[in-house]
Coordinates of C-alpha atoms in Angstrom, one line a residue:
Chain A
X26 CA 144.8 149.1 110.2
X27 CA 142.3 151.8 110.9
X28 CA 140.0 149.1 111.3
X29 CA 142.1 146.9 113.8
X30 CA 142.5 149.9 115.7
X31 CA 138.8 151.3 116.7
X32 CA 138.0 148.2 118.1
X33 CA 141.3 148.1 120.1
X34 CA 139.9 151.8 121.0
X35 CA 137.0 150.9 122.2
X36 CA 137.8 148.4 124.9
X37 CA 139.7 150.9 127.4
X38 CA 138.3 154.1 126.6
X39 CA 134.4 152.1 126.7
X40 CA 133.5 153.8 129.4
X41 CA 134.5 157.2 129.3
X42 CA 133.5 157.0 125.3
X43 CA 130.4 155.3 126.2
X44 CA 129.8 158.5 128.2
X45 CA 130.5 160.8 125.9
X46 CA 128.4 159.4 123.0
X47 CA 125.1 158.8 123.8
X48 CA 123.1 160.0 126.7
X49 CA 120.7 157.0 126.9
X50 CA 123.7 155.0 128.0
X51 CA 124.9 157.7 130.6
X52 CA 123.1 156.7 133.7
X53 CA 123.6 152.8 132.9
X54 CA 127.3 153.6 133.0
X55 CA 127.5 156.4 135.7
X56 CA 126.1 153.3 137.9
X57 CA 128.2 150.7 136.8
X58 CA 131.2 152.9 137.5
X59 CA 129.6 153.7 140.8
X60 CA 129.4 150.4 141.8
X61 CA 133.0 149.3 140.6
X62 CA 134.7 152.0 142.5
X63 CA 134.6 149.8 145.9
X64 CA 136.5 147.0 143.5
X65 CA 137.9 148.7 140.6
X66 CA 139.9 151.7 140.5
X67 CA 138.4 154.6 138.1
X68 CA 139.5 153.8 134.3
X69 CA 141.9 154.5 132.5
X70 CA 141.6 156.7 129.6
X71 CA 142.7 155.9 126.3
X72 CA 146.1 154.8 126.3
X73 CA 146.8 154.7 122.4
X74 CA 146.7 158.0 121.6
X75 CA 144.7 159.3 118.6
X76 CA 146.8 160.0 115.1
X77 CA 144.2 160.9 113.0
X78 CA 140.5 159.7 113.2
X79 CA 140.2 155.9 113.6
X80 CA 144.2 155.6 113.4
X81 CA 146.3 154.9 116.9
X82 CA 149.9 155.3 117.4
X83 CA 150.2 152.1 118.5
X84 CA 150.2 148.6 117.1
X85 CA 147.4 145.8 118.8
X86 CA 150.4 144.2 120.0
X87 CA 152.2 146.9 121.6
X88 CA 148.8 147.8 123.2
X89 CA 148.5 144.4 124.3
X90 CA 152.1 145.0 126.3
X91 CA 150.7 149.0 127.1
X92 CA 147.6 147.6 128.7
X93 CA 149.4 144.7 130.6
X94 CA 147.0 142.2 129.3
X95 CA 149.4 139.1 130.1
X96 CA 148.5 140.0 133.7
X97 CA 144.5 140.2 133.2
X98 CA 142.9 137.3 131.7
X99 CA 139.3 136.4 133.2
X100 CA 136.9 133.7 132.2
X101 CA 133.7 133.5 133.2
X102 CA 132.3 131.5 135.5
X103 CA 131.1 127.7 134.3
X104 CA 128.0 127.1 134.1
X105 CA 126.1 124.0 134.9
X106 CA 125.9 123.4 131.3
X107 CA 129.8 123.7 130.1
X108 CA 130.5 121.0 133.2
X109 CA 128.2 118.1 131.8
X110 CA 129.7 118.9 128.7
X111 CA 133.3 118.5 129.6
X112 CA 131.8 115.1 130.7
X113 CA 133.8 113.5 128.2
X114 CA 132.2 109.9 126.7
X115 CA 134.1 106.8 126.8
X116 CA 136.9 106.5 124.8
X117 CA 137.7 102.7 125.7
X118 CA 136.0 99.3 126.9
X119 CA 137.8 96.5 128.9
X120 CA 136.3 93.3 126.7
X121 CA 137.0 89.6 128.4
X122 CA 138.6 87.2 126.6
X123 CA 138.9 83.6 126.5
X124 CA 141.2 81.4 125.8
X125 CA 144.5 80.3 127.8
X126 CA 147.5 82.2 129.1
X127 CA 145.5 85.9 127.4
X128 CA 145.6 87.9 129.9
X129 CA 142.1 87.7 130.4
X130 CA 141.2 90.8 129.0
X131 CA 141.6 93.8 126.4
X132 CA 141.4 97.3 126.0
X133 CA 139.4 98.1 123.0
X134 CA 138.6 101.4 121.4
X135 CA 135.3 102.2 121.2
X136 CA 135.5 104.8 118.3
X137 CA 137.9 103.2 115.6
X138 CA 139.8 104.7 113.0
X139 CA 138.5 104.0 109.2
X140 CA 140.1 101.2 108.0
X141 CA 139.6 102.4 104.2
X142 CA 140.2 105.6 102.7
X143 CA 139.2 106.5 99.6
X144 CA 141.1 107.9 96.8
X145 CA 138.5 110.0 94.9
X146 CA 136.5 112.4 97.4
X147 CA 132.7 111.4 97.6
X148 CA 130.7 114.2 95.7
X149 CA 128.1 116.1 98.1
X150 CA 125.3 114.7 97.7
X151 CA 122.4 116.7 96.3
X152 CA 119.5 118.3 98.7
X153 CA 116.5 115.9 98.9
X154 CA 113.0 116.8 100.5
X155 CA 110.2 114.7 101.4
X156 CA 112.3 111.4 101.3
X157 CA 110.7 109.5 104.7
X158 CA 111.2 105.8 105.4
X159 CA 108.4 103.4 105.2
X160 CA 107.8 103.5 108.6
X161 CA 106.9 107.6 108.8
X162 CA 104.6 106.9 105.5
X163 CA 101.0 108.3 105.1
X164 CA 98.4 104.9 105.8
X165 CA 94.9 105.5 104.1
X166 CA 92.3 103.6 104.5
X167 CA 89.3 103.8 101.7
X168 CA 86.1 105.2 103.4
X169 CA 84.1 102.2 102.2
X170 CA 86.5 100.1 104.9
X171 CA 85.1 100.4 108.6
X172 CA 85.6 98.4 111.5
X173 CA 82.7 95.4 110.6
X174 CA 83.2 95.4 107.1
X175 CA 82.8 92.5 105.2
X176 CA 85.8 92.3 102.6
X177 CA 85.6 89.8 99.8
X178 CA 89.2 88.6 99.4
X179 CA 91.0 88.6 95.9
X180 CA 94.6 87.5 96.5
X181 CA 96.5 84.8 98.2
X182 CA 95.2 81.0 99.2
X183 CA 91.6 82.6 100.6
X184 CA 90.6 84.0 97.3
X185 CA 86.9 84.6 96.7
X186 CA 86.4 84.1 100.8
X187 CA 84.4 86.8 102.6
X188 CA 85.8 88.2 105.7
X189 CA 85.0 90.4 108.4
X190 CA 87.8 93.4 108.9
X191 CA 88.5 94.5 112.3
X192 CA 91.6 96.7 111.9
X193 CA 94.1 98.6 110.0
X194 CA 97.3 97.7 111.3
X195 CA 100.2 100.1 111.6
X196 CA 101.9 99.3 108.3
X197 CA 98.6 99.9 106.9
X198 CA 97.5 96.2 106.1
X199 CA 94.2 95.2 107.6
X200 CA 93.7 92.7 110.3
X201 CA 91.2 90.3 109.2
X202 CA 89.3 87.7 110.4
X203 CA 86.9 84.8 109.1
X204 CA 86.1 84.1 111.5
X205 CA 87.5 80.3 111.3
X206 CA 84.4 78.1 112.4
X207 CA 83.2 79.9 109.6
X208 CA 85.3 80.1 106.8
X209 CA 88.8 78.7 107.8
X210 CA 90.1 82.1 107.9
X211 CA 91.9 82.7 110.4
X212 CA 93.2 86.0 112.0
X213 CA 95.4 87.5 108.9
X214 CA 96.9 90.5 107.0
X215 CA 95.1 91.5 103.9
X216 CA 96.4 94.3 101.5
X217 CA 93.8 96.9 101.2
X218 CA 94.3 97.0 97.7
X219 CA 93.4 93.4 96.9
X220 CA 90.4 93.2 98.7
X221 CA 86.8 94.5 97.5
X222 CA 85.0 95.8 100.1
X223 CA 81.1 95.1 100.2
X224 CA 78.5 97.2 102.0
X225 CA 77.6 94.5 104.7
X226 CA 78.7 95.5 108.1
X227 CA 78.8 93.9 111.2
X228 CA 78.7 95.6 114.5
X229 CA 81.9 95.3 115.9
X230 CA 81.4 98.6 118.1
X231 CA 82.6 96.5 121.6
X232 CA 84.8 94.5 120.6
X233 CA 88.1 94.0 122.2
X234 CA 91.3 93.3 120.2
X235 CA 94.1 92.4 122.0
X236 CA 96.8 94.7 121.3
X237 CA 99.5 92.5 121.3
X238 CA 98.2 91.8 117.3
X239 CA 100.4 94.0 115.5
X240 CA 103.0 93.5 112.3
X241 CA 105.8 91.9 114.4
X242 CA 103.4 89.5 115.6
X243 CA 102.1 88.3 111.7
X244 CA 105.4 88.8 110.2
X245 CA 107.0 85.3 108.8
X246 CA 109.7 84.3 110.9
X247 CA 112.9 83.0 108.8
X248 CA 116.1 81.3 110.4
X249 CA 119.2 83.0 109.1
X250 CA 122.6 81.6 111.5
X251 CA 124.5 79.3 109.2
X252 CA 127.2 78.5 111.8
X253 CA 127.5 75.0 110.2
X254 CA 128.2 73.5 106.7
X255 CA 125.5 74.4 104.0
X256 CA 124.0 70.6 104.1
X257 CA 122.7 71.6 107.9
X258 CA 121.0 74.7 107.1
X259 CA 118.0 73.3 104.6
X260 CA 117.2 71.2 107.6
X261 CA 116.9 74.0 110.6
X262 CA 114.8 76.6 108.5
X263 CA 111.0 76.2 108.7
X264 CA 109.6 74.3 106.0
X265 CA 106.3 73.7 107.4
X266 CA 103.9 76.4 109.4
X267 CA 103.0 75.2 112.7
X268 CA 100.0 76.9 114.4
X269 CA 101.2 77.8 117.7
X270 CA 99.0 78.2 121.1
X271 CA 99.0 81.7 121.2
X272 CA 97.7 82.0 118.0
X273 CA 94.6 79.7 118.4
X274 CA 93.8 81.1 122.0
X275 CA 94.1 84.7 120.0
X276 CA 91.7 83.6 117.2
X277 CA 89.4 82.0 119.9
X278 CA 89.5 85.6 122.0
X279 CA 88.3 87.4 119.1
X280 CA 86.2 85.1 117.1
X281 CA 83.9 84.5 120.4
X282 CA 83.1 88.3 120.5
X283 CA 82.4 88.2 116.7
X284 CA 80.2 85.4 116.6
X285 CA 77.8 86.1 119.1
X286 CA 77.2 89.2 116.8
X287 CA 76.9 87.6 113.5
X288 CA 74.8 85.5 114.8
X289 CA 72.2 88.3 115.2
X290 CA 72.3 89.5 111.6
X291 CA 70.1 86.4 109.5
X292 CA 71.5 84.1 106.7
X293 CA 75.1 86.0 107.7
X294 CA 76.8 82.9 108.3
X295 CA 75.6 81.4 106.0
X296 CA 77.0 84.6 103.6
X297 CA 80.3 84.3 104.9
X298 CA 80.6 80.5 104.5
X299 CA 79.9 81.1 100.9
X300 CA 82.5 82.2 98.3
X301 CA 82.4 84.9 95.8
X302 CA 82.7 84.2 92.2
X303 CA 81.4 85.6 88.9
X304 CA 79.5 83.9 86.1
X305 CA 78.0 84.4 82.9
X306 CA 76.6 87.8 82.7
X307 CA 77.8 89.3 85.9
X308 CA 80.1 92.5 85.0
X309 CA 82.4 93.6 88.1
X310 CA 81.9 97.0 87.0
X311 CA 78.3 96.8 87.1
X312 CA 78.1 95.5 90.5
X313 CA 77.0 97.1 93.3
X314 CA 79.0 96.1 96.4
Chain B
X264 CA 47.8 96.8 64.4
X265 CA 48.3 100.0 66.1
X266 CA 46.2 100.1 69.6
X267 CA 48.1 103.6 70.7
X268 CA 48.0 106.3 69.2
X269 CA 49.3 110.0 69.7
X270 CA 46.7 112.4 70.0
X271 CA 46.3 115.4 72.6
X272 CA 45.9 114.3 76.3
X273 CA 47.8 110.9 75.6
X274 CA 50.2 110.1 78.1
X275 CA 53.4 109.4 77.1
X276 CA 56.4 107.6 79.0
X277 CA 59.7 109.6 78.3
X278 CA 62.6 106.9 77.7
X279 CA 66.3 109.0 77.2
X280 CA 67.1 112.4 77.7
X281 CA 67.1 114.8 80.7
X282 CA 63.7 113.5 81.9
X283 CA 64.0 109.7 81.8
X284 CA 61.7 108.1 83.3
X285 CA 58.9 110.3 83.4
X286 CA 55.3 110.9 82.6
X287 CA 54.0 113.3 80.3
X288 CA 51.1 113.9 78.5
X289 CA 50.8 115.4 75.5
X290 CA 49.2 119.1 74.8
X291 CA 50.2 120.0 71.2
X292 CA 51.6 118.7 67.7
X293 CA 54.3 121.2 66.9
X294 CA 55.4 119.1 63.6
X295 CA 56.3 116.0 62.5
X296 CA 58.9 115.6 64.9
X297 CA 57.8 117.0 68.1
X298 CA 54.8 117.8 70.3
X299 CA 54.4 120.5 73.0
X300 CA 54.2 118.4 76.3
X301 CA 53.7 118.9 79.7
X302 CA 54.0 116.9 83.2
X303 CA 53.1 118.7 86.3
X304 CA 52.5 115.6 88.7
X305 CA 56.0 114.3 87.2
X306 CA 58.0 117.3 87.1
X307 CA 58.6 118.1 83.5
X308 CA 57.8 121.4 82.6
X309 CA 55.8 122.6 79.5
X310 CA 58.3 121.9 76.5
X311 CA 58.8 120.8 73.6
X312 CA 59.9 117.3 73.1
X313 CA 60.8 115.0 70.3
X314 CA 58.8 111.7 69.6
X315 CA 61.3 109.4 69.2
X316 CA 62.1 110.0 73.0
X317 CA 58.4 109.3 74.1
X318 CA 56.8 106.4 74.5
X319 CA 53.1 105.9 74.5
X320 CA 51.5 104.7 77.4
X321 CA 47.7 103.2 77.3
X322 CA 46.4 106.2 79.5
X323 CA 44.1 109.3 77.6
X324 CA 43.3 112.6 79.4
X325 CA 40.9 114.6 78.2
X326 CA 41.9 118.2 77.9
X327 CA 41.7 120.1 74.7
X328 CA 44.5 120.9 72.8
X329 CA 47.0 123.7 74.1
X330 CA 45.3 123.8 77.3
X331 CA 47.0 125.4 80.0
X332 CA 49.1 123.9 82.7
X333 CA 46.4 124.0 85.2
X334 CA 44.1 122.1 83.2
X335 CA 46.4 119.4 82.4
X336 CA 47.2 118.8 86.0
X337 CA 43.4 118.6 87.2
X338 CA 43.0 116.1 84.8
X339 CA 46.2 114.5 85.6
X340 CA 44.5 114.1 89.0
X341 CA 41.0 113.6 88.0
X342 CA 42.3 110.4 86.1
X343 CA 44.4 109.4 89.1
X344 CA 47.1 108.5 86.7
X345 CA 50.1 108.3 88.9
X346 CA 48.8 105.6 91.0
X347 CA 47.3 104.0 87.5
X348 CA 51.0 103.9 86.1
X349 CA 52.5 102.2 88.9
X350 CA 49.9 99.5 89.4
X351 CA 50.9 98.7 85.7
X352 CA 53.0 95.5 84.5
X353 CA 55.4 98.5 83.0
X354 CA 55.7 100.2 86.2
X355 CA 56.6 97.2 88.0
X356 CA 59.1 96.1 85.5
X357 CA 61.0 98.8 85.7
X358 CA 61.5 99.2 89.1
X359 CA 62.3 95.5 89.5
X360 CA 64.7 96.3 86.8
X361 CA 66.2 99.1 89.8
X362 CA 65.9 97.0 92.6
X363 CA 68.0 94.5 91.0
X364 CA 70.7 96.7 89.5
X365 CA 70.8 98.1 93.5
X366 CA 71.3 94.5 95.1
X367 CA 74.2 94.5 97.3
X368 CA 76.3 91.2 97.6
X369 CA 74.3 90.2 100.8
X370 CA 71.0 90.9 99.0
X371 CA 72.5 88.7 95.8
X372 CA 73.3 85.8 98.4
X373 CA 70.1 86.1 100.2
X374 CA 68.0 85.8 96.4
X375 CA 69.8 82.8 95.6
X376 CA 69.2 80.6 98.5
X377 CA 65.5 81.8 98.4
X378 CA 65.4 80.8 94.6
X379 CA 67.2 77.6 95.7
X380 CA 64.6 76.8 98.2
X381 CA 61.7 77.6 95.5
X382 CA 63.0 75.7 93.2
X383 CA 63.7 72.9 94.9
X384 CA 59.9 72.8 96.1
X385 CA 59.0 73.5 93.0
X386 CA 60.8 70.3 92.4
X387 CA 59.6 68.6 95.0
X388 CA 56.5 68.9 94.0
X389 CA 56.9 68.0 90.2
X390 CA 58.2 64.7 91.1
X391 CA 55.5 64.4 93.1
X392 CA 53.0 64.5 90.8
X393 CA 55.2 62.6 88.1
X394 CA 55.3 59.5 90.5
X395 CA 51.6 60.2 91.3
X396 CA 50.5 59.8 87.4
X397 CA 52.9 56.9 86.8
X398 CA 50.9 54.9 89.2
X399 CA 47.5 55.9 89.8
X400 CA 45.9 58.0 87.2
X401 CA 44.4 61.0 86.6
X402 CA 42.9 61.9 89.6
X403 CA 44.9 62.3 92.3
X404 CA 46.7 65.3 90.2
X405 CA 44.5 68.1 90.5
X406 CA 44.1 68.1 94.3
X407 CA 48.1 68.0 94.2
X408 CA 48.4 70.9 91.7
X409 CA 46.5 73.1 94.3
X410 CA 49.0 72.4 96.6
X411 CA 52.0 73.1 94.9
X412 CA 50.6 76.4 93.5
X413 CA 50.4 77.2 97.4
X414 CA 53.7 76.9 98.5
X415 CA 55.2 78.2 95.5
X416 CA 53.2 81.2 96.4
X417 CA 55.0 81.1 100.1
X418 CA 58.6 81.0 99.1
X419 CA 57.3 83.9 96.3
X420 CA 56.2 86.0 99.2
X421 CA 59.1 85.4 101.1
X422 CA 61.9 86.6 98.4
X423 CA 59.7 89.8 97.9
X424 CA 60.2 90.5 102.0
X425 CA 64.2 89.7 101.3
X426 CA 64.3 92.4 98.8

């Protein structure tokens, strides 16, 4: 109660308290009350007068009435920033429709309600840190890969082929090319981690890649839209890899700038025609790259 | 049986420990085990070193025994035997034995197709001379062999360039 009261205090007698309390505050509100005199009539003083200390004769609601608060309410002004908020969104979309005699047209909700609610409340779930998604992940790249290495291939149908890297690509695979007069390899994702990479480099300081070369662009495309019966579907999906014209006027763009370089270097060509493979003797761990 | 032999001012090749690879000669008999040696044009200081980590090279100094740094070093120099060690057979062994364990992958490629192209001159040449003594005789062969010896000499010279 004593509590309720001192702020209830406080908004009437503000002023004249204000003045009374602290001197710092004495010419801020000898100005204000200035100013207000050519609106506002001097204040009134306290009209719940003082019991004991912190305790009022009257209640919050009968100084509500005592104060005539039902007559003064004020807002302030909107700002910019409340109007685009009361900019509500859109609760409702007009969707055609086909068919005969329909009307042409619904009303559909945007927002719908759940159409299953659980019996058993979810638990909260647990604070996690550090989670991120694939695509926010740290790439490395080992310091013996630069742009012009030559990478033996481990993995996949070019095994044992050596290869010249040009990139790392954005999901941290590297861009890699044969190039294909060479070595039939032609412009490819290798993993980093299934590729040995030797200490032969060719200068590939001016080359140009074209940037359209990314993930998206060496991803395998698969046909998923079974709209008809199971029998139909084997038949649509791509059984065989066909080599399309961008791809061989990409390869030819790049390989032409390669070439000309590894040309320069003697017996290159001939290096990366040739496959790696170990034999009696030869002890990976005792090679020098 | 025994051509080397260890006595003071012999020069000994050190085979494992901290100073692999290096020359020393040898000042002092400490015991059975170990001799006082010393290698200023190699780098080893004046220690003591065990025998079964030496090995004894054909070179002699002559210093007398316990002789001080400075007198193993002049005749270190006076003997020359620095350049001495590497123009040896050893010498060259070993750091063919280096180059090789250094080869890159390029380097490895680039050896084989010169072998390839020795080898089959080398060939070449053999039939060559087989055909040549199946029909004629004996003396067309020699004036071939000093041919052959020639280019395998060539494609020799080449492979040392590549490495």
């Amino acid at each position: 109660m004593a509590g309720e009261k001192a702020p209830g205090e406080k908004k009437p007698g503000e002023k004249a308290a204000g003045k009374k309390k602290t001197g710092e505050k004495k010419p801020a509100s000898q100005k204000e009350v200035g100013e207000k005199k050519k609106k506002i009539k001097k204040r009134h003083a306290s009209r719940n007068p003082v019991l004991a200390r912190g305790i009022g004769r009257y209640s919050r609601s009968a100084m509500y009435a005592r104060k005539a608060l039902y007559k003064r309410k004020y807002t302030a002004p909107e700002t910019k920033i409340e109007k685009k908020k009361k900019e509500k969104p859109r609760a409702t979309i007009t969707k055609p429709v086909g068919g005969d005699k329909n009307g042409g047209s619904r009303v559909v909700k945007i927002r719908k309600m759940p159409r299953y609610y659980p019996t058993e409340d979810v638990p909260r779930k647990l604070l996690s840190h550090g989670k991120k998604p694939f695509c926010q992940h740290k790439r490395r790249l080992r310091a013996s890969i630069t742009p012009g290495t030559v990478l033996i291939l481990l993995t996949g149908r070019h095994r044992g082929k050596r290869v010249v890297f040009l990139k790392q690509l954005a999901t941290g695979l590297l861009l890699v090319t044969g190039p294909l007069v060479i070595n039939r390899v032609p412009l490819r994702r290798a993993h980093q981690k299934f590729v040995i990479a030797t200490s032969t480099k060719v200068d590939i300081s001016g080359v140009k890649i074209p940037k359209h070369l990314t993930d998206a662009y060496f991803k395998k495309k698969r046909l998923r839209k079974p709209k008809h019966q199971e029998g139909e579907i084997f038949d649509t999906e791509k059984e065989k890899y066909e080599i399309t014209e961008q791809r061989k006027s990409d390869q030819k763009a790049v390989d032409s700038q390669i070439l000309a370089r590894i040309k320069k270097v003697p017996q290159l060509r001939g290096y990366l025609r040739s496959t790696f493979c170990l034999s009696n003797g030869v002890y990976p761990h005792k090679l020098v790259f | 049986v025994f051509k080397r032999f260890v006595e003071i001012g012999r020069v000994a090749f050190i085979s494992f420990g901290p100073h692999a690879g290096k020359l020393v000669a040898i000042v002092d008999v400490i015991d059975q085990n170990r001799a006082l040696v010393d290698g200023p044009c190699s780098g080893v200081r004046r220690q003591a070193m065990p025998f079964k980590c030496m090995q004894l090279t054909d070179f002699v100094l002559k210093f007398p025994h316990s002789a001080r740094q400075k007198c193993v070093r002049l005749a270190w120099e006076k003997e020359n035997i620095n350049e001495k060690w590497a123009a040896t057979r050893w010498a060259k062994k070993i750091e063919a034995r280096e180059k090789k364990a250094k080869m890159t992958d390029f380097d490895r490629y680039k050896v084989m197709k010169a072998k390839k192209m020795r080898n089959r001159i080398i060939k070449h040449e053999m039939k060559k001379l087989q055909k040549m003594s199946s029909k004629k005789g004996k003396k067309p062969e020699k004036s071939e062999k000093s041919d052959k010896a020639q280019k395998s000499e060539k494609v020799q010279k080449a492979q040392k360039a590549q490495k």
